[in-house]
Structures are given as structure tokens and as C-alpha cells.
PDB file of C-alpha atoms in Angstrom:
ATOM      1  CA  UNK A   1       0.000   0.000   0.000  1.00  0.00           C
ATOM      2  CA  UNK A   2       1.242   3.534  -1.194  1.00  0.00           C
ATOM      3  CA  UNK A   3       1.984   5.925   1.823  1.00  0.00           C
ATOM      4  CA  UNK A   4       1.361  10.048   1.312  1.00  0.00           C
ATOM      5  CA  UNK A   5       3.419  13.071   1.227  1.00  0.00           C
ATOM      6  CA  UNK A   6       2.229  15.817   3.855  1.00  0.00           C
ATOM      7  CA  UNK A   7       3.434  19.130   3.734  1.00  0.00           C
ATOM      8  CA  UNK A   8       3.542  20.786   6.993  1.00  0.00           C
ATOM      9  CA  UNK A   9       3.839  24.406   7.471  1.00  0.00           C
ATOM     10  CA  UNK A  10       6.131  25.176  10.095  1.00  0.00           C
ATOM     11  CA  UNK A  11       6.145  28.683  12.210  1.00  0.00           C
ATOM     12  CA  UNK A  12       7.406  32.205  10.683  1.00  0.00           C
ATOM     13  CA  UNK A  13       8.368  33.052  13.325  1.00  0.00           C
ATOM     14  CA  UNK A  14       6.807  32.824  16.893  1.00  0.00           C
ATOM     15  CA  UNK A  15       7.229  28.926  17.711  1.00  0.00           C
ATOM     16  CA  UNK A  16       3.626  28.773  19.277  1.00  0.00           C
ATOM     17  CA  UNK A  17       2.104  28.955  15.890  1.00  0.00           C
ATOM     18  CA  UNK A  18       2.902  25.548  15.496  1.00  0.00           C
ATOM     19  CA  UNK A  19      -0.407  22.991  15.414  1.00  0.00           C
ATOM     20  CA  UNK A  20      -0.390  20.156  17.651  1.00  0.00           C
ATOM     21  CA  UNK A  21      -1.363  18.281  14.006  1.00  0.00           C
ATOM     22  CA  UNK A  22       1.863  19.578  12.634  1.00  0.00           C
ATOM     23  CA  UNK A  23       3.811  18.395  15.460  1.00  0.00           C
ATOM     24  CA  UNK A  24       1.982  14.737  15.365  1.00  0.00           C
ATOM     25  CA  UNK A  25       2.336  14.551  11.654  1.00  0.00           C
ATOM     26  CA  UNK A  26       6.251  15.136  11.858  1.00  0.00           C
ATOM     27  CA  UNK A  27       6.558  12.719  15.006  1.00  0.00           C
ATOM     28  CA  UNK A  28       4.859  10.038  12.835  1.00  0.00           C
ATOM     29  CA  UNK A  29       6.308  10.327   9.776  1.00  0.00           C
ATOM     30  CA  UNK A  30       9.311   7.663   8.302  1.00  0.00           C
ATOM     31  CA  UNK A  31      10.896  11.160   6.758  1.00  0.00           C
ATOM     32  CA  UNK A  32      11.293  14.326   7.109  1.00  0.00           C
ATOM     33  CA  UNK A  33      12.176  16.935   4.504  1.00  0.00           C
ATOM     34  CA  UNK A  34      13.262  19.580   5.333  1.00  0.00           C
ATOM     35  CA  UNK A  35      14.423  23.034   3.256  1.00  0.00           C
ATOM     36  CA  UNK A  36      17.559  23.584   5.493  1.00  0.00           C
ATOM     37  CA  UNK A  37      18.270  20.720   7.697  1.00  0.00           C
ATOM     38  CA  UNK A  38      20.232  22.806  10.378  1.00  0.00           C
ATOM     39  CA  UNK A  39      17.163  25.951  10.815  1.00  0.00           C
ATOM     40  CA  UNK A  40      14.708  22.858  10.949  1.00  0.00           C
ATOM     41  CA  UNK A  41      16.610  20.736  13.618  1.00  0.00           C
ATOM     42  CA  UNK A  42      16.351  23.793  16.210  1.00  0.00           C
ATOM     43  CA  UNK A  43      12.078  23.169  15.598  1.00  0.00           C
ATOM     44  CA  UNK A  44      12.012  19.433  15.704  1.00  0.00           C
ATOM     45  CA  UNK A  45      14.470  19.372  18.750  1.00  0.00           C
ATOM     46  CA  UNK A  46      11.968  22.483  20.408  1.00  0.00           C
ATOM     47  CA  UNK A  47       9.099  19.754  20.240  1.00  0.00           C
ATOM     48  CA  UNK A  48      11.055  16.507  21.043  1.00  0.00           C
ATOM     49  CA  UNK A  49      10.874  15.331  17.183  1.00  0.00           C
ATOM     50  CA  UNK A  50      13.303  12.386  16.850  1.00  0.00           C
ATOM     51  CA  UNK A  51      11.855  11.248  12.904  1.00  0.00           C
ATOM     52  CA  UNK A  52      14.829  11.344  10.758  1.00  0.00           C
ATOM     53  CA  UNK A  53      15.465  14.287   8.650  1.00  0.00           C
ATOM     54  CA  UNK A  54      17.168  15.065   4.826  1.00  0.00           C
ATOM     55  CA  UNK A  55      17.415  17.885   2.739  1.00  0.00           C
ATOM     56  CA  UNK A  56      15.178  18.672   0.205  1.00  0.00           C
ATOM     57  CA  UNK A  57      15.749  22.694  -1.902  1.00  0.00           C
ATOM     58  CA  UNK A  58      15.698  23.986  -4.764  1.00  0.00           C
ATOM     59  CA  UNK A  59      19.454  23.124  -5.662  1.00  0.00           C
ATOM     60  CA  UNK A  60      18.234  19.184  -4.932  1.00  0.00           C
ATOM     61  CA  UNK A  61      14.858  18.842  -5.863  1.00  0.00           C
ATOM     62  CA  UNK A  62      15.469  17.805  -9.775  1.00  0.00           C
ATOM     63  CA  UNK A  63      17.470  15.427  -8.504  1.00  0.00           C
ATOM     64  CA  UNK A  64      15.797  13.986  -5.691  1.00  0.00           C
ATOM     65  CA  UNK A  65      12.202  14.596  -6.605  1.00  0.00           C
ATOM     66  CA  UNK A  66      11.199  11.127  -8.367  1.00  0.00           C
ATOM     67  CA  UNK A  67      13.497   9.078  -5.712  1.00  0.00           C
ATOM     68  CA  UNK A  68      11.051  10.333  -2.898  1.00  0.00           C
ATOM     69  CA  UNK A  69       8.449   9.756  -5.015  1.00  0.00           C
ATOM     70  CA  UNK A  70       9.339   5.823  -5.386  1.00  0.00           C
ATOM     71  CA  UNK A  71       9.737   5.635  -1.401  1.00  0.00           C
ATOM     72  CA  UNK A  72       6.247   6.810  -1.220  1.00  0.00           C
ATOM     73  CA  UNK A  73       5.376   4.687  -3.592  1.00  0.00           C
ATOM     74  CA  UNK A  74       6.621   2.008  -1.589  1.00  0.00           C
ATOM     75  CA  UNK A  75       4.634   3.132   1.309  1.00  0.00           C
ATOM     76  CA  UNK A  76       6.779   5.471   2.910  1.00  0.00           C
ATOM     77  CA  UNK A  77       5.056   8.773   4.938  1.00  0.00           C
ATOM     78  CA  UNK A  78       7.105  11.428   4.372  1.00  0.00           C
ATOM     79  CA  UNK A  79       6.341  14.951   5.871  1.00  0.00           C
ATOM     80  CA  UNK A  80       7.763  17.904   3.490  1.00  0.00           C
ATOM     81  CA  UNK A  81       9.054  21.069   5.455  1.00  0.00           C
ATOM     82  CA  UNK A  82      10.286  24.851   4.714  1.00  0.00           C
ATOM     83  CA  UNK A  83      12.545  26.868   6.855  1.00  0.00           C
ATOM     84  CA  UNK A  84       9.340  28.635   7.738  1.00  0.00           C
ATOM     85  CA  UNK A  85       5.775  28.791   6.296  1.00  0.00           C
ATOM     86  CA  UNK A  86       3.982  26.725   4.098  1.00  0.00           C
ATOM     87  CA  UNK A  87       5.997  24.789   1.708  1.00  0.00           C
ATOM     88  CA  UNK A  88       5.823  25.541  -2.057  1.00  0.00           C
ATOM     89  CA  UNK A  89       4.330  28.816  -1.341  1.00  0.00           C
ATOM     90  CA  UNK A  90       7.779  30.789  -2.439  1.00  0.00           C
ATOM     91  CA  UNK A  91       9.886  27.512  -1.249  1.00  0.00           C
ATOM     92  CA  UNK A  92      10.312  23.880  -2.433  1.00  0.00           C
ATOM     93  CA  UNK A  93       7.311  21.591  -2.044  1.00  0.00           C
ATOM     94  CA  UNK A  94       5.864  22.140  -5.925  1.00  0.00           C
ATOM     95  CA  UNK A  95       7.901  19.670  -7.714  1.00  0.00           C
ATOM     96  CA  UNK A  96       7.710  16.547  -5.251  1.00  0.00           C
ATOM     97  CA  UNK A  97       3.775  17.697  -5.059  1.00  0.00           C
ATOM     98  CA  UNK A  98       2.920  17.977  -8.701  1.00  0.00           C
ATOM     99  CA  UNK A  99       4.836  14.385  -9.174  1.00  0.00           C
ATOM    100  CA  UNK A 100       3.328  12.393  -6.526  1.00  0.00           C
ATOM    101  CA  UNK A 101      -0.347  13.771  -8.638  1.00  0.00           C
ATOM    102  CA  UNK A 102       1.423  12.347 -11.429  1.00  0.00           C
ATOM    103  CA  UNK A 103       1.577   8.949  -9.784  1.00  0.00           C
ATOM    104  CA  UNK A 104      -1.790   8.933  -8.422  1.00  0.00           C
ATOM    105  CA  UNK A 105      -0.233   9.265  -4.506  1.00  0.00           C
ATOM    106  CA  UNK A 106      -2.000  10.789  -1.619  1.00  0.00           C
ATOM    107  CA  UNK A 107      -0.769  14.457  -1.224  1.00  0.00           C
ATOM    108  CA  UNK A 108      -1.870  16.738   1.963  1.00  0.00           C
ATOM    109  CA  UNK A 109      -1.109  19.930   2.747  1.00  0.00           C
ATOM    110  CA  UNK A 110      -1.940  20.837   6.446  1.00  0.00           C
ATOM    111  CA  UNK A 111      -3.396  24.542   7.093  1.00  0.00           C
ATOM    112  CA  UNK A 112      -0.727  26.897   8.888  1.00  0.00           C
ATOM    113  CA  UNK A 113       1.492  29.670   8.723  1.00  0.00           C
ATOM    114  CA  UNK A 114       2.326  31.881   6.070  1.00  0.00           C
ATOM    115  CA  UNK A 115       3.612  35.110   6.270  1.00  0.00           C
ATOM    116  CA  UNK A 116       1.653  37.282   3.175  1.00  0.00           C
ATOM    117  CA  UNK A 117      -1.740  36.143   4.746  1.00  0.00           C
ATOM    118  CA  UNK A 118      -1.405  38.157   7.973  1.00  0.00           C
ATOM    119  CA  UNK A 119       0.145  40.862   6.531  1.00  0.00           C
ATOM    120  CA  UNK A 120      -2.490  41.580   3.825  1.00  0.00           C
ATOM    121  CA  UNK A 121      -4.715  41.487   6.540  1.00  0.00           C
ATOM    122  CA  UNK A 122      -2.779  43.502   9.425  1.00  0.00           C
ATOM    123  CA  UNK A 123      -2.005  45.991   6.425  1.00  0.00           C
ATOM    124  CA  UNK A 124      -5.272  47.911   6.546  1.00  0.00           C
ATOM    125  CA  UNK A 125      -5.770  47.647   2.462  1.00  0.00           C
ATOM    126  CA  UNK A 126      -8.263  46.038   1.019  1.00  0.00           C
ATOM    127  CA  UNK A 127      -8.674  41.969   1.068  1.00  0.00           C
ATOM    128  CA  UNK A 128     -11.669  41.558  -0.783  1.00  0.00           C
ATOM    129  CA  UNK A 129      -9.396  40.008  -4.091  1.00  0.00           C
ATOM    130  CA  UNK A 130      -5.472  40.438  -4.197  1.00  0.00           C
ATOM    131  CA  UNK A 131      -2.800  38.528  -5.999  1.00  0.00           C
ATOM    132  CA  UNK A 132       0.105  36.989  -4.706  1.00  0.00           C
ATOM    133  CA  UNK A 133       3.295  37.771  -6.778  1.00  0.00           C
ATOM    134  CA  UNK A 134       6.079  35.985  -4.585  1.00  0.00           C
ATOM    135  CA  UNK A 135       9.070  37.200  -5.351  1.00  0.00           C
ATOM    136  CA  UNK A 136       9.335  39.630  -8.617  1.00  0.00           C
ATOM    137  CA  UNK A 137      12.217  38.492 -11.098  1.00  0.00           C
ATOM    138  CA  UNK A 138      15.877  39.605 -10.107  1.00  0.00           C
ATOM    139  CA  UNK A 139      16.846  41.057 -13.480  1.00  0.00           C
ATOM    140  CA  UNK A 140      15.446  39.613 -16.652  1.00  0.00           C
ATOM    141  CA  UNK A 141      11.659  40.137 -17.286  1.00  0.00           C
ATOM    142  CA  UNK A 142      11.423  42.505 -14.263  1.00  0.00           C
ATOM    143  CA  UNK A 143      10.569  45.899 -15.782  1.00  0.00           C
ATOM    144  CA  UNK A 144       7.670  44.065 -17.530  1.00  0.00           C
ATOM    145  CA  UNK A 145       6.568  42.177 -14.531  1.00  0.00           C
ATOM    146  CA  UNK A 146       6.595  45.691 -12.797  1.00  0.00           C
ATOM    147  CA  UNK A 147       4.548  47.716 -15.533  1.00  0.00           C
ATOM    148  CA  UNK A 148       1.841  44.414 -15.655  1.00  0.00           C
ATOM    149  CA  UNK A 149       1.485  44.760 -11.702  1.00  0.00           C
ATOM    150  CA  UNK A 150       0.772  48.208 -11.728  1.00  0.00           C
ATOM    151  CA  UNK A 151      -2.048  47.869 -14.203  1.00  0.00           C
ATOM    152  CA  UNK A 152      -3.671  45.203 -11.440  1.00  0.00           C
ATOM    153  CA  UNK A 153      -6.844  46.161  -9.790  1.00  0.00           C
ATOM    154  CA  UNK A 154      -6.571  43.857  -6.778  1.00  0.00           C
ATOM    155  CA  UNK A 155      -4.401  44.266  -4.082  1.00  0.00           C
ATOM    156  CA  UNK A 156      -0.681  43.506  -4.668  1.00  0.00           C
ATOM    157  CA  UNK A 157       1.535  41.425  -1.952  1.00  0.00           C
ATOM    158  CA  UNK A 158       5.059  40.819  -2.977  1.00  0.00           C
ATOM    159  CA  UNK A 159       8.064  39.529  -1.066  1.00  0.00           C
ATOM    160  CA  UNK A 160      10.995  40.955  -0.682  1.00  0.00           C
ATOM    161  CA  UNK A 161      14.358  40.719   1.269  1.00  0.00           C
ATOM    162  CA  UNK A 162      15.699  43.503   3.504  1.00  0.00           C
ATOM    163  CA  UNK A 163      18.328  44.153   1.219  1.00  0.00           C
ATOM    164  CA  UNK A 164      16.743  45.157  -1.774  1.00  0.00           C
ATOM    165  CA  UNK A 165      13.813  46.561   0.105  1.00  0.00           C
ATOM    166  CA  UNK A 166      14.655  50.138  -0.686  1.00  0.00           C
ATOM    167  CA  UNK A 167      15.401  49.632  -4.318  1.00  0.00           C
ATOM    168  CA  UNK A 168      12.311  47.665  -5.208  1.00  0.00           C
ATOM    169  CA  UNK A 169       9.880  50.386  -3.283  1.00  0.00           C
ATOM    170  CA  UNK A 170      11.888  53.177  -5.406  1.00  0.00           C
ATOM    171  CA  UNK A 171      11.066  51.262  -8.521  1.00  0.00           C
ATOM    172  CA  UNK A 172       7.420  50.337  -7.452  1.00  0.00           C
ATOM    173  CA  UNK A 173       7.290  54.498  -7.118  1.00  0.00           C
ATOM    174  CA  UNK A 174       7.895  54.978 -10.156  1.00  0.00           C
ATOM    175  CA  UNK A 175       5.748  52.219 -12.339  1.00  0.00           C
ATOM    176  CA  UNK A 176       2.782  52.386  -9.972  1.00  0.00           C
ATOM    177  CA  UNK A 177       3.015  55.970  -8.916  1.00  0.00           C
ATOM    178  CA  UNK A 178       4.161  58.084  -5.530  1.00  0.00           C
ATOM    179  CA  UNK A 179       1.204  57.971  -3.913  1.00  0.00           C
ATOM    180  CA  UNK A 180      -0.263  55.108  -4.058  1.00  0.00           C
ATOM    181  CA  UNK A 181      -1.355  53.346  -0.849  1.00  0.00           C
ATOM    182  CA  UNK A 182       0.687  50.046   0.783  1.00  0.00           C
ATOM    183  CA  UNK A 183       2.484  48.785   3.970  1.00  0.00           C
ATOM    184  CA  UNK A 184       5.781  46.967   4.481  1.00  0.00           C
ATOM    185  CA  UNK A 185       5.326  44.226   6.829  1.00  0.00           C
ATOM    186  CA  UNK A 186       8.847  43.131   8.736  1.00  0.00           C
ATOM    187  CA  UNK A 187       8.870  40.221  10.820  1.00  0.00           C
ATOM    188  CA  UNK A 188       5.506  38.754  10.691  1.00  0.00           C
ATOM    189  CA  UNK A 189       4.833  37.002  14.042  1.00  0.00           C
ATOM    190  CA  UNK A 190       8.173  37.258  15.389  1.00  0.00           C
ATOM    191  CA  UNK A 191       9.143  39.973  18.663  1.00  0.00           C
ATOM    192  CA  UNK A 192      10.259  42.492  16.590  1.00  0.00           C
ATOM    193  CA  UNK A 193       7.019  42.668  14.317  1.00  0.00           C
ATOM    194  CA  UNK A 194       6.854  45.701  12.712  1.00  0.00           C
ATOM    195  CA  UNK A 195       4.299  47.070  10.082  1.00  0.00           C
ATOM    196  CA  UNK A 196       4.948  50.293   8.366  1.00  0.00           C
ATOM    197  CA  UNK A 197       1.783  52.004   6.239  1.00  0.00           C
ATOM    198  CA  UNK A 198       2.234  55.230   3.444  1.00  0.00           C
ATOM    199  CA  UNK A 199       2.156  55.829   0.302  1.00  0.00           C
ATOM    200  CA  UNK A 200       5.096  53.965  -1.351  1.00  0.00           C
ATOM    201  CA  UNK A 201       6.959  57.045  -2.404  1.00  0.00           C
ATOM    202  CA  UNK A 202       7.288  58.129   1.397  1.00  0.00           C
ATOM    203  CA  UNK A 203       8.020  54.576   2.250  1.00  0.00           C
ATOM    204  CA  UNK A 204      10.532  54.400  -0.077  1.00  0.00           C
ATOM    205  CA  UNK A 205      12.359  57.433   1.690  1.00  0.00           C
ATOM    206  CA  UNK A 206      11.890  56.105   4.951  1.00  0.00           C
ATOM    207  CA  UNK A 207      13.651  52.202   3.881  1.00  0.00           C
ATOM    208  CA  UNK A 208      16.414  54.450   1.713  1.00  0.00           C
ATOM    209  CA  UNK A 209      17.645  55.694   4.887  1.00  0.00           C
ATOM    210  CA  UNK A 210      16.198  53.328   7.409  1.00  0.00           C
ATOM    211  CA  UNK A 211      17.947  49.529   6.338  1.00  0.00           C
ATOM    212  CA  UNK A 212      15.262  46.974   7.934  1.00  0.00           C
ATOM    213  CA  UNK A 213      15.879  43.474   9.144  1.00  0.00           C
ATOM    214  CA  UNK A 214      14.196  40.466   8.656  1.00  0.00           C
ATOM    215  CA  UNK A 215      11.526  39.268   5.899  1.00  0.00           C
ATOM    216  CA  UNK A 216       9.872  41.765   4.480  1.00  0.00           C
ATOM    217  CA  UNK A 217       6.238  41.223   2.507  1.00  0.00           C
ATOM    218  CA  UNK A 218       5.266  44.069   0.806  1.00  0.00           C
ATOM    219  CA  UNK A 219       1.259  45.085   0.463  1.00  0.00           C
ATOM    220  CA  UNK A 220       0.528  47.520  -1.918  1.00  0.00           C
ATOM    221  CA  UNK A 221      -3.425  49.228  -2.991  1.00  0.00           C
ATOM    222  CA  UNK A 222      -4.686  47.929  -6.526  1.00  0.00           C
ATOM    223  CA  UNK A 223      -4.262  50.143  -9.438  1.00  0.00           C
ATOM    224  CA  UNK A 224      -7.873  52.433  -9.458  1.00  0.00           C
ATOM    225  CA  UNK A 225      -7.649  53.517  -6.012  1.00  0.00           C
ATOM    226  CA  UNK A 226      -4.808  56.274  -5.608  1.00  0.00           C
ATOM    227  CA  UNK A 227      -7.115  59.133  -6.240  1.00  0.00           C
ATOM    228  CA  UNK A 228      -9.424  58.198  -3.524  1.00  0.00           C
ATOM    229  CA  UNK A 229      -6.542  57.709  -1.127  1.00  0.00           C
ATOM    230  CA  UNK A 230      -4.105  60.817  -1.318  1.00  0.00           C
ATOM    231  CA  UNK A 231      -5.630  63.033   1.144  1.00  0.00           C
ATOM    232  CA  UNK A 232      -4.348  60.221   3.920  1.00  0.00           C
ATOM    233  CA  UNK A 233      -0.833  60.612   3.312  1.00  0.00           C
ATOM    234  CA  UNK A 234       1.547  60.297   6.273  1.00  0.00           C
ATOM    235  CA  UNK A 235       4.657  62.342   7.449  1.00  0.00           C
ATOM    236  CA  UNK A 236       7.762  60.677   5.879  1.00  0.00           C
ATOM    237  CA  UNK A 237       8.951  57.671   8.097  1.00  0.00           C
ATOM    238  CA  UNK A 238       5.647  57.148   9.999  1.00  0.00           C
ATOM    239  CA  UNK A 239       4.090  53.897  10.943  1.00  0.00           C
ATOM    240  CA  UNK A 240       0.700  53.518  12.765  1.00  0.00           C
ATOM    241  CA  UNK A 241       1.643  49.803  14.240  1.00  0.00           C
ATOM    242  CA  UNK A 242       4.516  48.857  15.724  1.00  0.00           C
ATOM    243  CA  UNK A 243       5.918  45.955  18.706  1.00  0.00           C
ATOM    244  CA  UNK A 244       9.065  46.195  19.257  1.00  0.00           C
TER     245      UNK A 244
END
């Protein structure tokens, strides 16, 4: 009898996000994969976890995709993990998913944690129908990718990292426009949470001068709202939510 591949979303941050399902599923499972082998064994040793554990990211995956997919096959359970979040939502977990479908195998996909859903919601714009971009392309096909997304009537979330935070607001400025609504969410969940809401010119001054820490998911208004929203502008900097 086949077994089943579960992924598992693990915490973004605050370790008490974790579901007592998660924690059941991982304890009971003949494998665990896990993104980074070393961030993961600090969460399975947390909740007493003993299952053994391999690597499974995206310089691997081609590789080791259709040899997990025989051990399931076989009737192995084997529990898929990300450094944090929900696997294959900007991490690995597509290609072992898409060909254990292929095979006709059991594939599950526990609710949990993921950082763009809180911040859309914590961000104050609207969540009525957004799109979820991931991460926008590094170089090639970027400018069009940027001039399509600012055409978009729903509500944009992107992710970003700290170090490029400042650039890609200062380029959102200028395909979307100034002054048009969003919110950089830093640290979802985690002590230092911090969310950040102006227009994205003024936020793009603020993170110029102000280097963040931390993952970043940016929120930004749908294209057909600015002129509805520029009389509630902020002073440069400001942020109406903050725990630190």
C-alpha cells in the first residue's frame, strides 16, 4: 500500500504557531524533509521530534524529486518542510507535489502559517481580491513584470528581502506611482514585528535611509484607487503599528 506526502507548514516566526497536528504529523512520519536541515533541527528538537530528517531545496529537488516519489510509492510517509511557512508557497514543495499527482499518490497539505496572509490582513488595504506575486524576477523580465502589476486592480503582496527593500519600493514608485497606498510588513509574528503604512513614495524614503531586518512582505493598494486615497498621506517615516 502507497503511503502520502504531507506538507507541513512550520512557524514564521513565533514557535507557538505551530499545530499540535503539525507536530503529530512530523513525530509520525518515516521522513522528514526539510528546506535547510540545520534551521529545521532547532524546531524538531523544540518539540522533542526524533523522525529522521534530509534535505530537500531547490538546488536538490530535480534530482531527488522522483526518488522520494518511489519511497512513497513504496509506502513510505514522508512529511515535506520549509525553513518557515507553508511549503511551495515561495519555497520547495511544488515539484515533489505535482509528481506524486502524477503517480496517483496521496498528497496533503496541512493549514498553517504563512507570512503574506497576515500581513495583507494587518495591512489595513483592502482583502476583498489580491494577488500573490512571490518574489518579482531579479533582473530579466522585471521591468515588464513591474509595468503588468501596476495595471492590477486587486491588491498587490510581494516579497521581498531587507536588502533590496529600498530599491524595489523606489522602482514600485515609479511604475505604480508616488502615492499610491501600501504597507511593508517586517517580521511577521516574530518579537520584533513591525508594520509600516504610506504611500510607497514616502516609504521608499523612509527604507532608503532606514535599512530593515528580517523578511519583508510588501502590500501595496490595486491600481484604481490612488485618487481616492491621497488626502491620507503620512509624514515621511511614519508607521501607525509597531511591537518592538
Amino acid at each position: 500500500m502507497a503511503g502520502k506526502l504531507t506538507l507541513v507548514p512550520t512557524p514564521v516566526g513565533n514557535l507557538d504557531d505551530m499545530t499540535f497536528r503539525a507536530i503529530e504529523t512530523l513525530k509520525t512520519a518515516d521522513l522528514i524533509l526539510a528546506e535547510d536541515t540545520r534551521t529545521s533541527g532547532v524546531l524538531l528538537k523544540h518539540f522533542g521530534i526524533e523522525t529522521p530528517m534530509r534535505s530537500h531545496h531547490k538546488f536538490n529537488e530535480h534530482e531527488t524529486t522522483s526518488h522520494i516519489a518511489d519511497r512513497i510509492e513504496a509506502g513510505e510517509n514522508i512529511a515535506l518542510i520549509s525553513d518557515a511557512g507553508t511549503p511551495g508557497i515561495s519555497d520547495p514543495g511544488f515539484m515533489i507535489s505535482r509528481e506524486c499527482r502524477r503517480r496517483g499518490l496521496t498528497v496533503e497539505c496541512l493549514p498553517g502559517p504563512t507570512a503574506f496572509v497576515p500581513a495583507l490582513v494587518a495591512s489595513g488595504l483592502p482583502t476583498d481580491r489580491f494577488v500573490f506575486e512571490g518574489f518579482l524576477p531579479p533582473k530579466k523580465g522585471r521591468a515588464t513584470r513591474l509595468a503588468e502589476l501596476a495595471e492590477e486592480q486587486r491588491t498587490v503582496v510581494i516579497y521581498e528581502s531587507p536588502k533590496r527593500l529600498g530599491r524595489t519600493l523606489r522602482q514600485l514608485a515609479e511604475y505604480f506611482s508616488p502615492e499610491r497606498p501600501a504597507a511593508v510588513c517586517r517580521e511577521i509574528s516574530k518579537l520584533h514585528e513591525t508594520i509600516h503604512r504610506d504611500s510607497i513614495g514616502r516609504l521608499a524614503d523612509f527604507f532608503e535611509v532606514n535599512n530593515p531586518k528580517g523578511e519583508i512582505v510588501i502590500v501595496i493598494e490595486g491600481s484604481g484607487r490612488d485618487s481616492r486615497n491621497k488626502a491620507k498621506a503620512r509624514p515621511s517615516g511614519s508607521h501607525d503599528y509597531e511591537n518592538e
